[in-house]
């Protein structure tokens, strides 16, 4: 006996903006099954690389965004970014330098906050 696929649940989760991978994981179906059902229902993933989306990602890259942040913000996979924007991923050295700047800024904020704390409230 094969399990029935809940097409309404797939459509509902698709409308909520979930990816095929997330829908499959949440409902316990394969990604292929979710993809097939979405095709049958006439709904397509909303994260296609439209010209507007490509331009938005290009602006992010021009501003120095790392791929990991673009992936979190735009939902574009690393493979998609590599396909549409080859050679734009940070090098290991750039990632290390970025991390050092972040840590340095956090340290400055910590020391600035400590300096503004009245002496009687400071930790020993």
XYZ file of C-alpha atoms in Angstrom:
124
model
C 0.000 0.000 0.000
C 1.512 3.337 -1.034
C 1.071 6.485 1.007
C -1.100 9.202 -0.493
C 0.608 12.503 -1.084
C -1.161 15.478 0.437
C -1.275 17.892 -2.490
C -3.070 20.574 -0.472
C -0.311 20.547 2.137
C 2.331 20.908 -0.573
C 0.434 23.809 -2.154
C -0.071 25.483 1.238
C 3.608 25.208 2.196
C 4.608 26.415 -1.262
C 2.394 29.477 -0.789
C 4.194 30.125 2.509
C 7.433 30.342 0.535
C 9.079 27.092 1.630
C 11.566 25.481 -0.710
C 11.023 22.013 -2.155
C 13.670 20.667 0.204
C 11.908 22.136 3.255
C 8.491 20.949 2.112
C 9.846 17.437 1.572
C 11.498 17.384 4.994
C 8.429 18.728 6.776
C 5.990 16.307 5.138
C 8.321 13.320 4.896
C 8.278 13.099 1.097
C 11.164 12.974 -1.339
C 12.228 16.197 -3.033
C 11.411 14.543 -6.367
C 7.837 13.844 -5.247
C 7.359 17.439 -4.092
C 8.791 18.741 -7.360
C 6.488 16.471 -9.377
C 3.386 17.499 -7.404
C 4.218 21.201 -7.678
C 4.565 20.750 -11.428
C 1.181 18.936 -11.553
C -0.416 21.762 -9.538
C 1.057 24.371 -11.853
C 3.034 26.118 -9.141
C 6.690 26.795 -9.661
C 9.350 27.714 -7.157
C 9.360 31.450 -6.532
C 13.131 31.612 -6.264
C 13.847 31.385 -9.971
C 16.722 33.565 -11.133
C 14.706 36.388 -12.648
C 16.537 39.411 -14.070
C 15.398 41.463 -11.059
C 16.667 38.870 -8.600
C 19.941 38.525 -10.473
C 20.417 42.317 -10.363
C 19.642 42.372 -6.622
C 22.201 39.642 -5.946
C 24.748 41.424 -8.141
C 24.300 44.549 -6.003
C 24.884 42.451 -2.882
C 28.063 41.041 -4.407
C 29.195 44.540 -5.442
C 28.671 45.651 -1.833
C 30.934 42.840 -0.661
C 28.356 40.407 0.727
C 29.682 36.873 1.291
C 27.886 34.037 -0.456
C 26.731 32.590 2.857
C 24.833 35.792 3.657
C 23.328 35.956 0.162
C 22.218 32.339 0.542
C 20.506 33.146 3.859
C 18.913 36.351 2.547
C 17.924 35.354 -0.989
C 17.591 31.607 -0.620
C 19.894 31.031 -3.584
C 22.000 27.909 -3.207
C 25.786 27.926 -3.453
C 25.457 26.016 -6.745
C 23.091 28.652 -8.143
C 25.473 31.446 -7.174
C 28.409 29.580 -8.722
C 26.418 29.096 -11.937
C 25.207 32.704 -12.301
C 28.109 34.556 -10.639
C 31.297 32.559 -11.255
C 34.438 33.813 -9.546
C 32.627 36.013 -7.035
C 32.941 33.794 -3.967
C 35.253 35.120 -1.272
C 38.691 33.621 -1.055
C 39.784 32.052 2.211
C 41.978 35.108 2.870
C 39.034 37.506 2.376
C 36.885 35.482 4.788
C 39.669 35.511 7.405
C 40.145 39.263 7.022
C 36.399 39.863 7.333
C 36.271 37.786 10.519
C 39.186 39.742 11.958
C 37.447 43.058 11.253
C 34.228 41.811 12.870
C 36.079 40.659 15.998
C 38.012 43.932 16.160
C 34.775 45.961 15.955
C 33.093 43.809 18.621
C 36.105 44.363 20.860
C 35.852 48.142 20.353
C 32.163 48.116 21.256
C 32.869 46.043 24.379
C 35.590 48.439 25.541
C 33.453 51.494 24.760
C 30.568 50.082 26.782
C 32.906 49.232 29.655
C 34.367 52.746 29.635
C 30.874 54.248 29.891
C 29.908 52.071 32.877
C 30.206 53.926 36.204
C 33.139 52.608 38.264
C 30.934 51.368 41.094
C 28.964 49.120 38.647
C 32.005 47.604 36.930
C 32.814 43.960 37.424
C 36.059 43.301 39.217
